Amino acid sequence: MNEKLNFIPNDLVCLKDYERYAKKIMDLNSLAYVCSGAGDEVTFRRNEEAFSNIFLETNTLEDLKGANTKIELFGQTYETPIFLAPVAYQKLVDVNGEIATAQAANAMNTCMCVSSFSSCTLEDISSYTNSPLWFQLYIQPDMNMNLELIKKAETLGFKALVITIDAPISGLRNTEQKAEFCLPQGVSAINIENLNPTQMTNNFENILDITKILPTWKDIEFIKKNTKLPVILKGITSVSYAKKAIELELDAIVVSNHAGRTLDTLPASIEILPKIAKAVNGKIPILFDGGIKRGTDIIKAIAMGASAVMIGRPIMYGLATAGALGVAHTLKILKEELEVSMIFTGCKDIEQIKEIELIFNNNYQLH
Ligand SMILES: Cc1cc2nc3c(=O)[nH]c(=O)nc-3n(C[C@H](O)[C@H](O)[C@H](O)COP(=O)(O)O)c2cc1C
């Protein structure tokens, strides 16, 4: 195992370098948690691979003066369309956990979405950044507890509520099972008392007993009525759920398959984005995550209908490699890659990226 870095070496220039470094620094327990996908990890691999079947074209004589990467969501301006996805238990890879990520978000003026399974308190995290924070909720069986958490996020100035719907139970991640993954002492979902066991382990005698306490659309409707925050539904992989989100007047959706960690053999996130974007037809913003490693991936996701993208595993690789510095550098790399790609593709701003013509591999069928 290598030591965590306190500087950025010359051979650390892209997100894949971070992954390589991080894998030599993380212990086997954390590695099994962060680097695993469900089942045969088909979706996990495909999320990233799918981007290499989509191609760009150059437009290099456009007038790009005044170029910028700003976007607007729910009346708030965000400096870049690159957000930090909710990722649980960040203390697994860095003693400062989510606080370090918040510091990086602050340094890079980036929106961070804090997991309800974060290993630092919401109070602490919010005191380390001036950049916008969103709060992600896994709905717990005790609705009062959900409302208390949401109220706390509202009081602390969080700007949006993200409800994750694609992980009602933990996915079957064989890599984790084989490594006998467990949370080490000092790492816990500190913001939640009596954590819902469905999301901790699969230790119900009869798995289907869990269904008695799983959330449904009624809970989403109830929460929407009981918060002032914009409500974003995360984990949309179908047109029908996107339409339902619009029907319930939710404020946005995140097209995501949870990094391939829940149900295996879902298509890559980018493969399902176009048909969802077509159905949504601009009625609400679409955020996107899954496999983003390059600025060109961000261009492709926006060209296919996303308003902004989120990164998940790359946060953990940045944190594991060099703490807050690593996450800030990861964000800087992605932002610069996006800006370079905008110049090559002739896009002055994010709106223009939406007009880009993409080229698809002949043998490649989009869903
Ligand atoms: C280790 C790990 C923990 C995660 N924890 C959460 C979580 O607590 N809440 C959530 O909504 N999504 C969680 N996700 C999913 C991410 O928010 C995001 O959807 C996904 O990581 C994006 O794909 P990427 O890792 O390829 O960027 C987690 C993902 C990973 C890899």
PDB file of C-alpha atoms in Angstrom, residues 24-265:
ATOM      1  CA  LYS A  24      -2.577   1.577  -4.546  1.00  0.00           C
ATOM      2  CA  ILE A  25      -3.416   3.682  -1.487  1.00  0.00           C
ATOM      3  CA  MET A  26      -6.840   2.375  -0.379  1.00  0.00           C
ATOM      4  CA  ASP A  27      -7.105  -0.611   1.965  1.00  0.00           C
ATOM      5  CA  LEU A  28      -8.862  -3.742   0.687  1.00  0.00           C
ATOM      6  CA  ASN A  29     -12.026  -3.054   2.691  1.00  0.00           C
ATOM      7  CA  SER A  30     -12.544   0.438   1.201  1.00  0.00           C
ATOM      8  CA  LEU A  31     -11.496  -0.760  -2.230  1.00  0.00           C
ATOM      9  CA  ALA A  32     -14.198  -3.446  -2.132  1.00  0.00           C
ATOM     10  CA  TYR A  33     -16.805  -0.813  -1.236  1.00  0.00           C
ATOM     11  CA  VAL A  34     -15.811   1.878  -3.718  1.00  0.00           C
ATOM     12  CA  CYS A  35     -14.742  -0.194  -6.720  1.00  0.00           C
ATOM     13  CA  SER A  36     -17.510  -2.769  -6.763  1.00  0.00           C
ATOM     14  CA  GLY A  37     -20.643  -3.010  -8.857  1.00  0.00           C
ATOM     15  CA  ALA A  38     -23.626  -5.319  -8.534  1.00  0.00           C
ATOM     16  CA  GLY A  39     -23.580  -8.873  -9.911  1.00  0.00           C
ATOM     17  CA  ASP A  40     -21.193  -9.338 -12.810  1.00  0.00           C
ATOM     18  CA  GLU A  41     -20.526  -5.593 -12.900  1.00  0.00           C
ATOM     19  CA  VAL A  42     -21.852  -5.337 -16.472  1.00  0.00           C
ATOM     20  CA  THR A  43     -23.486  -1.952 -15.839  1.00  0.00           C
ATOM     21  CA  PHE A  44     -20.516  -0.682 -13.828  1.00  0.00           C
ATOM     22  CA  ARG A  45     -18.167  -1.336 -16.774  1.00  0.00           C
ATOM     23  CA  ARG A  46     -20.625  -0.236 -19.451  1.00  0.00           C
ATOM     24  CA  ASN A  47     -21.243   3.192 -17.889  1.00  0.00           C
ATOM     25  CA  GLU A  48     -17.723   4.200 -18.806  1.00  0.00           C
ATOM     26  CA  GLU A  49     -17.279   2.113 -21.978  1.00  0.00           C
ATOM     27  CA  ALA A  50     -20.424   3.513 -23.610  1.00  0.00           C
ATOM     28  CA  PHE A  51     -18.873   6.968 -23.920  1.00  0.00           C
ATOM     29  CA  SER A  52     -16.219   5.620 -26.291  1.00  0.00           C
ATOM     30  CA  ASN A  53     -18.921   4.703 -28.835  1.00  0.00           C
ATOM     31  CA  ILE A  54     -19.999   8.329 -29.132  1.00  0.00           C
ATOM     32  CA  PHE A  55     -17.902  10.775 -31.152  1.00  0.00           C
ATOM     33  CA  LEU A  56     -17.578  14.541 -31.511  1.00  0.00           C
ATOM     34  CA  GLU A  57     -16.789  16.898 -34.389  1.00  0.00           C
ATOM     35  CA  THR A  58     -14.705  20.085 -34.356  1.00  0.00           C
ATOM     36  CA  ASN A  59     -15.959  23.627 -35.094  1.00  0.00           C
ATOM     37  CA  THR A  60     -12.906  25.794 -34.621  1.00  0.00           C
ATOM     38  CA  LEU A  61     -13.712  29.114 -36.309  1.00  0.00           C
ATOM     39  CA  GLU A  62     -16.640  30.181 -34.166  1.00  0.00           C
ATOM     40  CA  ASP A  63     -16.528  33.459 -32.219  1.00  0.00           C
ATOM     41  CA  LEU A  64     -16.259  32.270 -28.625  1.00  0.00           C
ATOM     42  CA  LYS A  65     -15.520  35.582 -26.880  1.00  0.00           C
ATOM     43  CA  GLY A  66     -17.141  35.691 -23.440  1.00  0.00           C
ATOM     44  CA  ALA A  67     -17.197  31.897 -23.201  1.00  0.00           C
ATOM     45  CA  ASN A  68     -18.272  30.478 -19.841  1.00  0.00           C
ATOM     46  CA  THR A  69     -19.499  27.277 -18.204  1.00  0.00           C
ATOM     47  CA  LYS A  70     -22.247  28.771 -16.011  1.00  0.00           C
ATOM     48  CA  ILE A  71     -25.644  27.162 -15.652  1.00  0.00           C
ATOM     49  CA  GLU A  72     -28.802  28.147 -13.870  1.00  0.00           C
ATOM     50  CA  LEU A  73     -30.942  25.760 -11.846  1.00  0.00           C
ATOM     51  CA  PHE A  74     -33.910  26.646  -9.606  1.00  0.00           C
ATOM     52  CA  GLY A  75     -33.038  30.341  -9.802  1.00  0.00           C
ATOM     53  CA  GLN A  76     -29.439  29.839  -8.679  1.00  0.00           C
ATOM     54  CA  THR A  77     -26.325  30.285 -10.831  1.00  0.00           C
ATOM     55  CA  TYR A  78     -23.748  27.470 -10.724  1.00  0.00           C
ATOM     56  CA  GLU A  79     -20.225  28.156 -12.013  1.00  0.00           C
ATOM     57  CA  THR A  80     -19.868  24.811 -13.775  1.00  0.00           C
ATOM     58  CA  PRO A  81     -22.199  21.972 -14.733  1.00  0.00           C
ATOM     59  CA  ILE A  82     -19.942  19.537 -12.822  1.00  0.00           C
ATOM     60  CA  PHE A  83     -21.400  18.586  -9.433  1.00  0.00           C
ATOM     61  CA  LEU A  84     -20.199  16.249  -6.692  1.00  0.00           C
ATOM     62  CA  ALA A  85     -22.588  13.292  -6.435  1.00  0.00           C
ATOM     63  CA  PRO A  86     -23.705  11.991  -3.053  1.00  0.00           C
ATOM     64  CA  VAL A  87     -21.225   9.344  -1.951  1.00  0.00           C
ATOM     65  CA  ALA A  88     -21.624   7.648   1.420  1.00  0.00           C
ATOM     66  CA  TYR A  89     -18.992   7.091   4.099  1.00  0.00           C
ATOM     67  CA  GLN A  90     -16.201   9.267   2.733  1.00  0.00           C
ATOM     68  CA  LYS A  91     -14.203   8.765   5.954  1.00  0.00           C
ATOM     69  CA  LEU A  92     -13.462   5.294   4.592  1.00  0.00           C
ATOM     70  CA  VAL A  93     -10.785   6.845   2.381  1.00  0.00           C
ATOM     71  CA  ASP A  94      -9.781  10.009   4.262  1.00  0.00           C
ATOM     72  CA  VAL A  95      -9.852  10.903   7.956  1.00  0.00           C
ATOM     73  CA  ASN A  96     -11.588  14.193   7.168  1.00  0.00           C
ATOM     74  CA  GLY A  97     -14.170  12.517   4.928  1.00  0.00           C
ATOM     75  CA  GLU A  98     -16.927  14.799   3.608  1.00  0.00           C
ATOM     76  CA  ILE A  99     -15.313  17.827   5.280  1.00  0.00           C
ATOM     77  CA  ALA A 100     -12.344  17.469   2.909  1.00  0.00           C
ATOM     78  CA  THR A 101     -14.728  17.157  -0.057  1.00  0.00           C
ATOM     79  CA  ALA A 102     -16.587  20.277   1.104  1.00  0.00           C
ATOM     80  CA  GLN A 103     -13.284  22.158   1.275  1.00  0.00           C
ATOM     81  CA  ALA A 104     -12.499  21.076  -2.285  1.00  0.00           C
ATOM     82  CA  ALA A 105     -16.000  22.091  -3.422  1.00  0.00           C
ATOM     83  CA  ASN A 106     -15.418  25.476  -1.810  1.00  0.00           C
ATOM     84  CA  ALA A 107     -12.013  25.928  -3.480  1.00  0.00           C
ATOM     85  CA  MET A 108     -13.439  25.027  -6.882  1.00  0.00           C
ATOM     86  CA  ASN A 109     -16.798  26.777  -6.435  1.00  0.00           C
ATOM     87  CA  THR A 110     -18.605  23.512  -7.048  1.00  0.00           C
ATOM     88  CA  CYS A 111     -21.959  22.222  -5.851  1.00  0.00           C
ATOM     89  CA  MET A 112     -21.663  19.242  -3.493  1.00  0.00           C
ATOM     90  CA  CYS A 113     -24.531  16.865  -2.865  1.00  0.00           C
ATOM     91  CA  VAL A 114     -24.161  15.408   0.640  1.00  0.00           C
ATOM     92  CA  SER A 115     -25.233  11.793   1.170  1.00  0.00           C
ATOM     93  CA  SER A 116     -27.641  10.993   3.986  1.00  0.00           C
ATOM     94  CA  PHE A 117     -25.079   8.294   4.798  1.00  0.00           C
ATOM     95  CA  SER A 118     -22.264  10.822   5.136  1.00  0.00           C
ATOM     96  CA  SER A 119     -19.740  10.102   7.834  1.00  0.00           C
ATOM     97  CA  CYS A 120     -19.483  13.747   8.983  1.00  0.00           C
ATOM     98  CA  THR A 121     -22.360  15.754  10.368  1.00  0.00           C
ATOM     99  CA  LEU A 122     -24.352  18.049   8.104  1.00  0.00           C
ATOM    100  CA  GLU A 123     -23.454  20.927  10.447  1.00  0.00           C
ATOM    101  CA  ASP A 124     -19.708  20.296  10.078  1.00  0.00           C
ATOM    102  CA  ILE A 125     -19.853  19.801   6.307  1.00  0.00           C
ATOM    103  CA  SER A 126     -21.823  22.991   5.763  1.00  0.00           C
ATOM    104  CA  SER A 127     -19.397  25.008   7.878  1.00  0.00           C
ATOM    105  CA  TYR A 128     -16.532  24.163   5.484  1.00  0.00           C
ATOM    106  CA  THR A 129     -17.947  25.508   2.224  1.00  0.00           C
ATOM    107  CA  ASN A 130     -19.614  28.609   0.858  1.00  0.00           C
ATOM    108  CA  SER A 131     -20.472  26.823  -2.369  1.00  0.00           C
ATOM    109  CA  PRO A 132     -24.013  25.471  -2.793  1.00  0.00           C
ATOM    110  CA  LEU A 133     -24.835  22.237  -0.991  1.00  0.00           C
ATOM    111  CA  TRP A 134     -27.621  19.797  -1.816  1.00  0.00           C
ATOM    112  CA  PHE A 135     -28.881  17.144   0.575  1.00  0.00           C
ATOM    113  CA  GLN A 136     -29.492  13.576  -0.595  1.00  0.00           C
ATOM    114  CA  LEU A 137     -32.085  11.485   1.217  1.00  0.00           C
ATOM    115  CA  TYR A 138     -32.581   7.758   1.364  1.00  0.00           C
ATOM    116  CA  ILE A 139     -36.139   7.640   2.663  1.00  0.00           C
ATOM    117  CA  GLN A 140     -36.162   5.969   6.091  1.00  0.00           C
ATOM    118  CA  PRO A 141     -39.183   4.026   7.408  1.00  0.00           C
ATOM    119  CA  ASP A 142     -39.718   6.642  10.137  1.00  0.00           C
ATOM    120  CA  MET A 143     -41.204   9.594   8.228  1.00  0.00           C
ATOM    121  CA  ASN A 144     -40.655  11.955  11.164  1.00  0.00           C
ATOM    122  CA  MET A 145     -36.958  11.269  10.970  1.00  0.00           C
ATOM    123  CA  ASN A 146     -36.977  12.097   7.234  1.00  0.00           C
ATOM    124  CA  LEU A 147     -38.754  15.370   7.932  1.00  0.00           C
ATOM    125  CA  GLU A 148     -36.315  16.236  10.717  1.00  0.00           C
ATOM    126  CA  LEU A 149     -33.347  15.624   8.427  1.00  0.00           C
ATOM    127  CA  ILE A 150     -34.899  17.715   5.668  1.00  0.00           C
ATOM    128  CA  LYS A 151     -35.670  20.519   8.136  1.00  0.00           C
ATOM    129  CA  LYS A 152     -32.047  20.429   9.304  1.00  0.00           C
ATOM    130  CA  ALA A 153     -30.805  20.689   5.717  1.00  0.00           C
ATOM    131  CA  GLU A 154     -33.178  23.610   5.101  1.00  0.00           C
ATOM    132  CA  THR A 155     -31.985  25.403   8.248  1.00  0.00           C
ATOM    133  CA  LEU A 156     -28.344  24.888   7.315  1.00  0.00           C
ATOM    134  CA  GLY A 157     -28.975  26.522   3.936  1.00  0.00           C
ATOM    135  CA  PHE A 158     -28.883  23.497   1.635  1.00  0.00           C
ATOM    136  CA  LYS A 159     -30.271  24.478  -1.774  1.00  0.00           C
ATOM    137  CA  ALA A 160     -32.036  21.311  -2.928  1.00  0.00           C
ATOM    138  CA  LEU A 161     -33.282  17.928  -1.752  1.00  0.00           C
ATOM    139  CA  VAL A 162     -32.229  14.914  -3.795  1.00  0.00           C
ATOM    140  CA  ILE A 163     -34.256  11.776  -3.083  1.00  0.00           C
ATOM    141  CA  THR A 164     -32.502   8.634  -4.245  1.00  0.00           C
ATOM    142  CA  ILE A 165     -35.020   6.031  -5.365  1.00  0.00           C
ATOM    143  CA  ASP A 166     -32.838   3.433  -7.052  1.00  0.00           C
ATOM    144  CA  ALA A 167     -31.394   1.801  -3.944  1.00  0.00           C
ATOM    145  CA  PRO A 168     -34.366   0.803  -1.771  1.00  0.00           C
ATOM    146  CA  ILE A 169     -32.208  -2.145  -0.756  1.00  0.00           C
ATOM    147  CA  SER A 170     -28.500  -2.658  -1.053  1.00  0.00           C
ATOM    148  CA  GLY A 171     -27.380  -4.143  -4.393  1.00  0.00           C
ATOM    149  CA  LEU A 172     -25.790  -7.572  -4.401  1.00  0.00           C
ATOM    150  CA  ARG A 173     -22.165  -6.603  -4.720  1.00  0.00           C
ATOM    151  CA  ASN A 174     -20.217  -9.845  -4.786  1.00  0.00           C
ATOM    152  CA  THR A 175     -16.836  -8.104  -4.566  1.00  0.00           C
ATOM    153  CA  GLU A 176     -17.931  -6.542  -1.278  1.00  0.00           C
ATOM    154  CA  GLN A 177     -19.384  -9.815  -0.017  1.00  0.00           C
ATOM    155  CA  LYS A 178     -16.168 -11.714  -0.742  1.00  0.00           C
ATOM    156  CA  ALA A 179     -14.055  -9.055   0.963  1.00  0.00           C
ATOM    157  CA  GLU A 180     -16.479  -9.180   3.936  1.00  0.00           C
ATOM    158  CA  PHE A 181     -16.772  -5.417   3.734  1.00  0.00           C
ATOM    159  CA  CYS A 182     -17.652  -3.703   6.995  1.00  0.00           C
ATOM    160  CA  LEU A 183     -17.578  -0.140   8.236  1.00  0.00           C
ATOM    161  CA  PRO A 184     -14.503   0.328  10.411  1.00  0.00           C
ATOM    162  CA  GLN A 185     -14.778   1.959  13.824  1.00  0.00           C
ATOM    163  CA  GLY A 186     -15.250   5.708  13.510  1.00  0.00           C
ATOM    164  CA  VAL A 187     -17.086   5.490  10.183  1.00  0.00           C
ATOM    165  CA  SER A 188     -20.877   5.539  10.346  1.00  0.00           C
ATOM    166  CA  ALA A 189     -23.957   7.256   8.958  1.00  0.00           C
ATOM    167  CA  ILE A 190     -23.630   9.794  11.734  1.00  0.00           C
ATOM    168  CA  ASN A 191     -26.665  11.878  10.748  1.00  0.00           C
ATOM    169  CA  ILE A 192     -29.136   9.010  11.024  1.00  0.00           C
ATOM    170  CA  GLU A 193     -30.189   7.312  14.215  1.00  0.00           C
ATOM    171  CA  ASN A 194     -31.312   3.680  13.917  1.00  0.00           C
ATOM    172  CA  LEU A 195     -30.312   3.311  10.285  1.00  0.00           C
ATOM    173  CA  ASN A 196     -32.807   1.375   8.177  1.00  0.00           C
ATOM    174  CA  PRO A 197     -31.242  -2.098   8.019  1.00  0.00           C
ATOM    175  CA  THR A 198     -32.301  -2.621   4.399  1.00  0.00           C
ATOM    176  CA  GLN A 199     -29.622  -0.267   3.233  1.00  0.00           C
ATOM    177  CA  MET A 200     -26.978  -1.575   5.610  1.00  0.00           C
ATOM    178  CA  THR A 201     -26.976  -5.297   5.008  1.00  0.00           C
ATOM    179  CA  ASN A 202     -29.051  -8.011   3.469  1.00  0.00           C
ATOM    180  CA  ASN A 203     -29.580  -9.737   6.785  1.00  0.00           C
ATOM    181  CA  PHE A 204     -33.348 -10.252   6.682  1.00  0.00           C
ATOM    182  CA  GLU A 205     -34.229 -13.897   7.006  1.00  0.00           C
ATOM    183  CA  ASN A 206     -36.778 -13.570   4.223  1.00  0.00           C
ATOM    184  CA  ILE A 207     -35.684 -10.841   1.843  1.00  0.00           C
ATOM    185  CA  LEU A 208     -39.224 -10.085   0.739  1.00  0.00           C
ATOM    186  CA  ASP A 209     -40.145  -9.084   4.325  1.00  0.00           C
ATOM    187  CA  ILE A 210     -38.313  -5.863   3.558  1.00  0.00           C
ATOM    188  CA  THR A 211     -41.085  -4.818   1.185  1.00  0.00           C
ATOM    189  CA  LYS A 212     -43.276  -3.871   4.163  1.00  0.00           C
ATOM    190  CA  ILE A 213     -41.123  -0.822   4.811  1.00  0.00           C
ATOM    191  CA  LEU A 214     -39.938   0.227   1.357  1.00  0.00           C
ATOM    192  CA  PRO A 215     -40.819   3.737   0.178  1.00  0.00           C
ATOM    193  CA  THR A 216     -43.373   4.320  -2.589  1.00  0.00           C
ATOM    194  CA  TRP A 217     -44.589   7.212  -4.751  1.00  0.00           C
ATOM    195  CA  LYS A 218     -46.880   8.258  -1.865  1.00  0.00           C
ATOM    196  CA  ASP A 219     -43.798   9.055   0.247  1.00  0.00           C
ATOM    197  CA  ILE A 220     -42.357  11.177  -2.565  1.00  0.00           C
ATOM    198  CA  GLU A 221     -45.622  13.127  -2.817  1.00  0.00           C
ATOM    199  CA  PHE A 222     -45.703  13.587   0.960  1.00  0.00           C
ATOM    200  CA  ILE A 223     -42.131  14.859   1.127  1.00  0.00           C
ATOM    201  CA  LYS A 224     -42.653  17.213  -1.811  1.00  0.00           C
ATOM    202  CA  LYS A 225     -45.571  18.782   0.074  1.00  0.00           C
ATOM    203  CA  ASN A 226     -43.496  19.133   3.229  1.00  0.00           C
ATOM    204  CA  THR A 227     -40.368  20.904   2.052  1.00  0.00           C
ATOM    205  CA  LYS A 228     -39.555  24.334   0.677  1.00  0.00           C
ATOM    206  CA  LEU A 229     -36.565  22.941  -1.202  1.00  0.00           C
ATOM    207  CA  PRO A 230     -36.632  21.949  -4.863  1.00  0.00           C
ATOM    208  CA  VAL A 231     -37.060  18.155  -4.959  1.00  0.00           C
ATOM    209  CA  ILE A 232     -34.884  16.158  -7.345  1.00  0.00           C
ATOM    210  CA  LEU A 233     -35.503  12.453  -7.946  1.00  0.00           C
ATOM    211  CA  LYS A 234     -32.233  10.519  -8.372  1.00  0.00           C
ATOM    212  CA  GLY A 235     -31.963   7.122 -10.004  1.00  0.00           C
ATOM    213  CA  ILE A 236     -34.280   7.470 -12.993  1.00  0.00           C
ATOM    214  CA  THR A 237     -33.667   4.782 -15.620  1.00  0.00           C
ATOM    215  CA  SER A 238     -36.998   4.758 -17.446  1.00  0.00           C
ATOM    216  CA  VAL A 239     -39.258   7.068 -19.410  1.00  0.00           C
ATOM    217  CA  SER A 240     -42.264   6.143 -17.271  1.00  0.00           C
ATOM    218  CA  TYR A 241     -40.570   7.254 -14.036  1.00  0.00           C
ATOM    219  CA  ALA A 242     -39.370  10.473 -15.666  1.00  0.00           C
ATOM    220  CA  LYS A 243     -42.970  11.204 -16.723  1.00  0.00           C
ATOM    221  CA  LYS A 244     -44.258  10.406 -13.241  1.00  0.00           C
ATOM    222  CA  ALA A 245     -41.737  12.863 -11.759  1.00  0.00           C
ATOM    223  CA  ILE A 246     -43.117  15.579 -14.045  1.00  0.00           C
ATOM    224  CA  GLU A 247     -46.699  14.627 -13.161  1.00  0.00           C
ATOM    225  CA  LEU A 248     -45.893  15.029  -9.446  1.00  0.00           C
ATOM    226  CA  GLU A 249     -44.371  18.445 -10.189  1.00  0.00           C
ATOM    227  CA  LEU A 250     -40.942  17.460  -8.969  1.00  0.00           C
ATOM    228  CA  ASP A 251     -38.243  19.957  -9.837  1.00  0.00           C
ATOM    229  CA  ALA A 252     -35.652  17.788 -11.619  1.00  0.00           C
ATOM    230  CA  ILE A 253     -34.473  14.225 -12.125  1.00  0.00           C
ATOM    231  CA  VAL A 254     -31.083  12.547 -12.122  1.00  0.00           C
ATOM    232  CA  VAL A 255     -30.646   9.909 -14.815  1.00  0.00           C
ATOM    233  CA  SER A 256     -28.437   7.475 -12.932  1.00  0.00           C
ATOM    234  CA  ASN A 257     -27.969   3.768 -12.322  1.00  0.00           C
ATOM    235  CA  HIS A 258     -26.078   4.338  -9.075  1.00  0.00           C
ATOM    236  CA  ALA A 259     -22.730   3.602 -10.733  1.00  0.00           C
ATOM    237  CA  GLY A 260     -23.879   0.046 -11.501  1.00  0.00           C
ATOM    238  CA  ARG A 261     -24.131  -0.726  -7.781  1.00  0.00           C
ATOM    239  CA  THR A 262     -27.803  -1.705  -7.494  1.00  0.00           C
ATOM    240  CA  LEU A 263     -29.362  -3.826 -10.266  1.00  0.00           C
ATOM    241  CA  ASP A 264     -26.866  -5.274 -12.728  1.00  0.00           C
ATOM    242  CA  THR A 265     -27.488  -5.298 -16.510  1.00  0.00           C
TER     243      THR A 265
END
